Short mmCIF file of C-alpha atoms in Angstrom, two decimals:
data_model
loop_
_atom_site.label_atom_id
_atom_site.label_comp_id
_atom_site.label_asym_id
_atom_site.label_seq_id
_atom_site.Cartn_x
_atom_site.Cartn_y
_atom_site.Cartn_z
CA MET A 167 -49.04 20.64 -85.22
CA PRO A 168 -47.31 22.95 -87.68
CA CYS A 169 -46.13 21.51 -90.92
CA GLY A 170 -43.35 22.79 -93.06
CA ARG A 171 -42.04 21.95 -96.45
CA TYR A 172 -40.54 18.74 -95.20
CA GLY A 173 -43.62 17.57 -93.33
CA ALA A 174 -44.67 17.53 -89.75
CA ILE A 175 -42.15 18.21 -87.04
CA ALA A 176 -42.37 15.65 -84.26
CA VAL A 177 -42.32 17.07 -80.76
CA SER A 178 -40.86 14.78 -78.14
CA GLY A 179 -41.22 14.92 -74.37
CA PRO A 180 -38.86 16.76 -72.03
CA THR A 181 -35.33 16.31 -73.10
CA SER A 182 -32.73 15.14 -70.62
CA PRO A 183 -29.69 17.32 -70.16
CA GLY A 184 -26.77 16.46 -72.37
CA PRO A 185 -23.30 15.73 -71.25
CA SER A 186 -22.51 19.43 -71.05
CA THR A 187 -25.19 20.01 -68.42
CA SER A 188 -24.69 16.89 -66.32
CA ILE A 189 -23.38 17.24 -62.79
CA THR A 190 -20.10 15.44 -62.30
CA ASP A 191 -19.12 14.18 -58.85
CA HIS A 192 -15.52 15.19 -58.40
CA SER A 193 -15.34 13.96 -54.83
CA LEU A 194 -12.76 11.38 -53.85
CA PRO A 195 -13.72 7.71 -53.82
CA LYS A 196 -15.12 6.66 -50.50
CA GLU A 197 -12.36 4.13 -49.95
CA ASN A 198 -9.81 6.96 -50.04
CA LEU A 199 -11.60 8.72 -47.19
CA VAL A 200 -11.29 5.81 -44.77
CA PRO A 201 -8.70 6.63 -42.08
CA PRO A 202 -5.72 4.29 -41.83
CA SER A 203 -5.94 1.37 -39.44
CA PRO A 204 -4.52 1.93 -35.94
CA ARG A 205 -2.34 -1.09 -36.68
CA VAL A 206 0.15 1.11 -38.53
CA TRP A 207 1.04 2.75 -35.19
CA LEU A 208 1.44 -0.44 -33.17
CA PRO A 209 5.18 -0.94 -33.88
CA GLU A 210 7.37 0.80 -31.31
CA ARG A 211 9.70 2.35 -33.88
CA ARG A 212 6.88 4.19 -35.66
CA ARG A 213 5.53 5.66 -32.44
CA SER A 214 8.98 6.64 -31.23
CA GLY A 215 9.81 7.97 -34.69
CA ALA A 216 6.78 10.25 -34.63
CA GLY A 217 7.85 11.53 -31.23
CA ILE A 218 11.41 12.15 -32.41
CA LEU A 219 10.13 14.02 -35.47
CA ALA A 220 7.89 16.22 -33.30
CA ALA A 221 10.76 16.87 -30.89
CA GLY A 222 13.10 17.81 -33.73
CA LEU A 223 10.61 20.24 -35.25
CA THR A 224 10.03 21.79 -31.83
CA ALA A 225 13.74 22.25 -31.23
CA LEU A 226 14.17 23.76 -34.70
CA ALA A 227 11.31 26.19 -34.09
CA LEU A 228 12.71 27.27 -30.72
CA ILE A 229 16.17 27.80 -32.21
CA THR A 230 14.97 29.89 -35.16
CA VAL A 231 12.11 31.83 -33.57
CA ARG A 232 12.58 35.40 -32.46
CA GLY A 233 10.90 36.79 -29.40
CA PRO A 234 10.56 35.63 -25.80
CA PHE A 235 12.08 32.23 -26.64
CA THR A 236 15.31 33.70 -28.00
CA ALA A 237 16.92 33.61 -24.56
CA MET A 238 16.33 29.88 -24.08
CA THR A 239 19.50 27.93 -23.46
CA ALA A 240 20.40 24.67 -25.16
CA ALA A 241 19.37 22.84 -21.99
CA ASP A 242 15.97 24.54 -22.02
CA ILE A 243 15.37 23.57 -25.64
CA SER A 244 16.42 19.97 -24.95
CA VAL A 245 14.00 19.70 -22.04
CA VAL A 246 11.08 21.10 -24.05
CA ALA A 247 11.93 18.80 -26.99
CA LEU A 248 12.00 15.77 -24.68
CA LEU A 249 8.63 16.78 -23.25
CA VAL A 250 7.12 17.07 -26.74
CA HIS A 251 8.54 13.69 -27.74
CA LEU A 252 7.04 11.93 -24.73
CA VAL A 253 3.65 13.64 -25.11
CA VAL A 254 3.40 12.65 -28.79
CA TYR A 255 4.57 9.09 -28.08
CA LEU A 256 2.13 8.71 -25.19
CA ALA A 257 -0.83 10.08 -27.15
CA ILE A 258 -0.20 7.89 -30.22
CA THR A 259 0.30 4.77 -28.09
CA LEU A 260 -2.90 5.26 -26.10
CA LEU A 261 -4.95 6.02 -29.21
CA ALA A 262 -3.48 3.16 -31.27
CA PHE A 263 -3.95 0.42 -28.69
CA SER A 264 -7.36 1.71 -27.63
CA ALA A 265 -8.66 1.71 -31.21
CA ALA A 266 -6.93 -1.40 -32.60
CA THR A 267 -8.84 -4.65 -32.70
CA GLU A 268 -7.72 -7.77 -30.86
CA SER A 269 -6.77 -9.44 -34.15
CA GLU A 270 -4.64 -6.45 -35.20
CA ILE A 271 -2.79 -6.43 -31.89
CA ARG A 272 -2.30 -10.20 -32.10
CA ALA A 273 -0.91 -9.94 -35.64
CA TRP A 274 1.57 -7.32 -34.44
CA ALA A 275 2.56 -9.12 -31.24
CA GLU A 276 2.99 -12.67 -32.50
CA ARG A 277 6.60 -13.59 -33.13
CA ASP A 278 8.99 -16.46 -32.55
CA SER A 279 10.75 -15.04 -29.48
CA ARG A 280 10.73 -12.11 -27.09
CA GLY A 281 13.93 -10.74 -28.59
CA THR A 282 17.11 -9.74 -26.81
CA VAL A 283 17.32 -7.26 -23.95
CA LEU A 284 18.72 -4.68 -26.39
CA GLN A 285 15.84 -5.23 -28.83
CA ARG A 286 13.15 -5.10 -26.14
CA TYR A 287 14.39 -2.27 -23.94
CA VAL A 288 16.48 0.00 -26.19
CA LEU A 289 16.02 -0.50 -29.94
CA GLY A 290 12.31 -1.26 -29.98
CA THR A 291 12.69 -3.89 -32.72
CA ALA A 292 10.79 -6.45 -30.58
CA PRO A 293 7.50 -5.68 -28.81
CA GLY A 294 8.42 -4.29 -25.41
CA PRO A 295 9.16 -1.01 -23.63
CA GLY A 296 11.66 -0.22 -26.37
CA ALA A 297 13.22 3.17 -26.95
CA SER A 298 10.48 4.89 -24.95
CA LEU A 299 11.86 3.46 -21.70
CA PHE A 300 15.36 4.69 -22.55
CA ILE A 301 14.13 8.17 -23.51
CA ALA A 302 11.87 8.39 -20.45
CA THR A 303 14.85 7.54 -18.24
CA VAL A 304 16.95 10.20 -19.94
CA ALA A 305 14.09 12.69 -19.53
CA LEU A 306 13.87 11.94 -15.81
CA ILE A 307 17.61 12.43 -15.32
CA VAL A 308 17.59 15.62 -17.38
CA ALA A 309 14.65 17.01 -15.41
CA VAL A 310 16.33 16.30 -12.07
CA LEU A 311 19.56 18.00 -13.17
CA TRP A 312 17.90 20.85 -15.09
CA LEU A 313 15.23 21.87 -12.59
CA PRO A 314 17.50 23.20 -9.80
CA ALA A 315 19.83 25.08 -12.19
CA ASN A 316 17.47 28.03 -12.73
CA ASN A 317 20.09 29.92 -14.75
CA SER A 318 17.99 30.60 -17.83
CA PRO A 319 16.56 34.07 -18.47
CA ALA A 320 13.71 32.52 -20.46
CA LEU A 321 12.53 29.83 -18.03
CA GLN A 322 12.61 30.82 -14.39
CA GLY A 323 10.39 30.48 -11.38
CA HIS A 324 6.98 28.90 -11.84
CA PRO A 325 7.28 28.27 -15.62
CA ARG A 326 10.49 26.31 -15.02
CA VAL A 327 8.91 24.28 -12.23
CA ALA A 328 5.84 23.58 -14.40
CA VAL A 329 7.95 22.31 -17.31
CA GLY A 330 10.13 20.19 -15.02
CA VAL A 331 7.19 18.63 -13.18
CA ALA A 332 5.39 17.98 -16.47
CA LEU A 333 8.47 16.23 -17.88
CA VAL A 334 8.78 14.00 -14.81
CA ALA A 335 5.06 13.14 -14.82
CA ILE A 336 4.92 12.39 -18.55
CA ALA A 337 8.08 10.27 -18.31
CA TRP A 338 6.45 8.23 -15.53
CA LEU A 339 3.26 7.77 -17.56
CA SER A 340 5.29 6.76 -20.62
CA VAL A 341 7.00 3.99 -18.64
CA LEU A 342 3.62 2.79 -17.37
CA VAL A 343 2.07 2.67 -20.84
CA SER A 344 5.13 1.09 -22.45
CA PHE A 345 5.01 -1.76 -19.93
CA ALA A 346 1.26 -2.16 -20.49
CA VAL A 347 2.15 -2.71 -24.16
CA THR A 348 4.80 -5.23 -23.12
CA PHE A 349 2.44 -7.20 -20.88
CA HIS A 350 -0.15 -7.26 -23.67
CA ALA A 351 2.31 -8.50 -26.30
CA ASP A 352 3.97 -11.09 -24.06
CA ASN A 353 0.66 -12.50 -22.88
CA ILE A 354 -0.44 -12.93 -26.50
CA LEU A 355 2.86 -14.66 -27.26
CA GLU A 356 2.06 -17.21 -24.54
CA ASP A 357 -1.50 -17.72 -25.82
CA GLY A 358 -3.01 -15.77 -22.95
CA THR A 359 -1.67 -18.10 -20.26
CA ALA A 360 1.02 -15.82 -18.76
CA LEU A 361 -1.47 -13.64 -16.88
CA ALA A 362 -4.70 -14.79 -15.24
CA PHE A 363 -7.25 -12.03 -14.59
CA PRO A 364 -9.94 -12.63 -11.96
CA ASP A 365 -12.95 -12.68 -14.30
CA ASP A 366 -11.41 -15.38 -16.55
CA ALA A 367 -12.39 -13.37 -19.62
CA ARG A 368 -10.06 -12.51 -22.46
CA PRO A 369 -8.17 -9.44 -21.21
CA ARG A 370 -8.49 -6.16 -23.07
CA TRP A 371 -6.21 -3.15 -23.37
CA ALA A 372 -7.78 -1.56 -20.27
CA ASP A 373 -6.90 -4.67 -18.25
CA TYR A 374 -3.23 -4.37 -19.14
CA ILE A 375 -3.26 -0.67 -18.22
CA TYR A 376 -4.75 -1.68 -14.86
CA PHE A 377 -2.04 -4.29 -14.35
CA ALA A 378 0.73 -1.83 -15.25
CA VAL A 379 -0.71 0.76 -12.84
CA SER A 380 -0.69 -1.88 -10.09
CA VAL A 381 2.97 -2.72 -10.65
CA MET A 382 4.02 0.93 -10.99
CA THR A 383 2.25 2.07 -7.82
CA THR A 384 2.24 -0.91 -5.47
CA PHE A 385 5.16 -2.98 -6.87
CA GLY A 386 2.71 -5.90 -6.79
CA THR A 387 0.29 -7.67 -9.11
CA THR A 388 -2.86 -7.19 -6.93
CA ASP A 389 -5.57 -9.62 -8.11
CA VAL A 390 -3.78 -10.70 -11.31
CA THR A 391 -1.85 -13.97 -11.21
CA VAL A 392 1.48 -14.24 -13.04
CA GLN A 393 1.81 -17.78 -14.40
CA SER A 394 5.04 -17.94 -16.41
CA THR A 395 8.73 -17.43 -15.72
CA ASP A 396 9.19 -15.05 -18.65
CA MET A 397 6.32 -12.86 -17.48
CA ARG A 398 7.71 -12.84 -13.92
CA GLN A 399 10.99 -11.52 -15.31
CA THR A 400 9.17 -8.73 -17.13
CA VAL A 401 7.11 -7.85 -14.05
CA SER A 402 10.24 -7.84 -11.88
CA PHE A 403 12.01 -5.52 -14.29
CA ASN A 404 9.00 -3.20 -14.30
CA ALA A 405 8.92 -3.18 -10.49
CA VAL A 406 12.60 -2.21 -10.29
CA ILE A 407 12.13 0.56 -12.87
CA ALA A 408 9.03 1.74 -11.01
CA PHE A 409 10.90 1.89 -7.71
CA VAL A 410 13.68 4.00 -9.22
CA PHE A 411 11.26 6.28 -11.05
CA ASN A 412 9.01 6.76 -8.03
CA THR A 413 11.93 7.54 -5.73
CA VAL A 414 13.50 10.03 -8.10
CA THR A 415 10.12 11.53 -8.98
CA VAL A 416 9.24 12.21 -5.35
CA ALA A 417 12.69 13.69 -4.71
CA ALA A 418 12.41 15.93 -7.77
CA LEU A 419 8.94 17.14 -6.84
CA VAL A 420 9.96 17.88 -3.24
CA SER A 421 13.01 19.76 -4.50
CA ALA A 422 10.89 21.75 -6.95
CA VAL A 423 8.29 22.70 -4.36
CA SER A 424 10.78 23.56 -1.62
CA GLY A 425 13.11 25.37 -3.98
#
């Protein structure tokens, strides 16, 4: 070992890199990467609000764009915007209730009362069909009146029929899903005693979809037993809405195909 004027120079083992050579992890904390809970999308107003925002942006884009869409009339833009709204609402609703846990849905649904007719079927401030039912009804009426007009240079022939049929179909599906949400919430409010499913197990989201499909297509409850007056009122209202929608839907489709 070499020695200098000031004595031997000690040689240590491999030195660890100093602060200047250390590798710093600049990634975000793991908790910030966790996606938000589906519970945030359970309230009707948030789902309808997302649909309204998407519809507004679509209408704005169609108004300002230049090209083949320039010739679209105000009625055309309104129909496309309604279609976008219902598609976004339907997608968010299906994803939210499919992914949410039973406890999250229960926390959202539990309340002191069912709310007024206005709150349940128009405003969406109480769990129920809410604004989606109102908008779906408007969409159905608009489609029936808009489809035969055929006075737009931008949407004629098969494209017009495709948009009209899609609007009618999505409106029908939106009513079905919105009532599935209503049955789910109301059954939770009555501690699971309002509806009796044949397997006696705690019903899941798929069971309420099944029940809503039964009411929308057969106007009956099939193998599910309705056990409360309040739930019978909701089922009756759904059956009436389903009858009107099915009648108008068939008439619109026949008119579109024959026209």
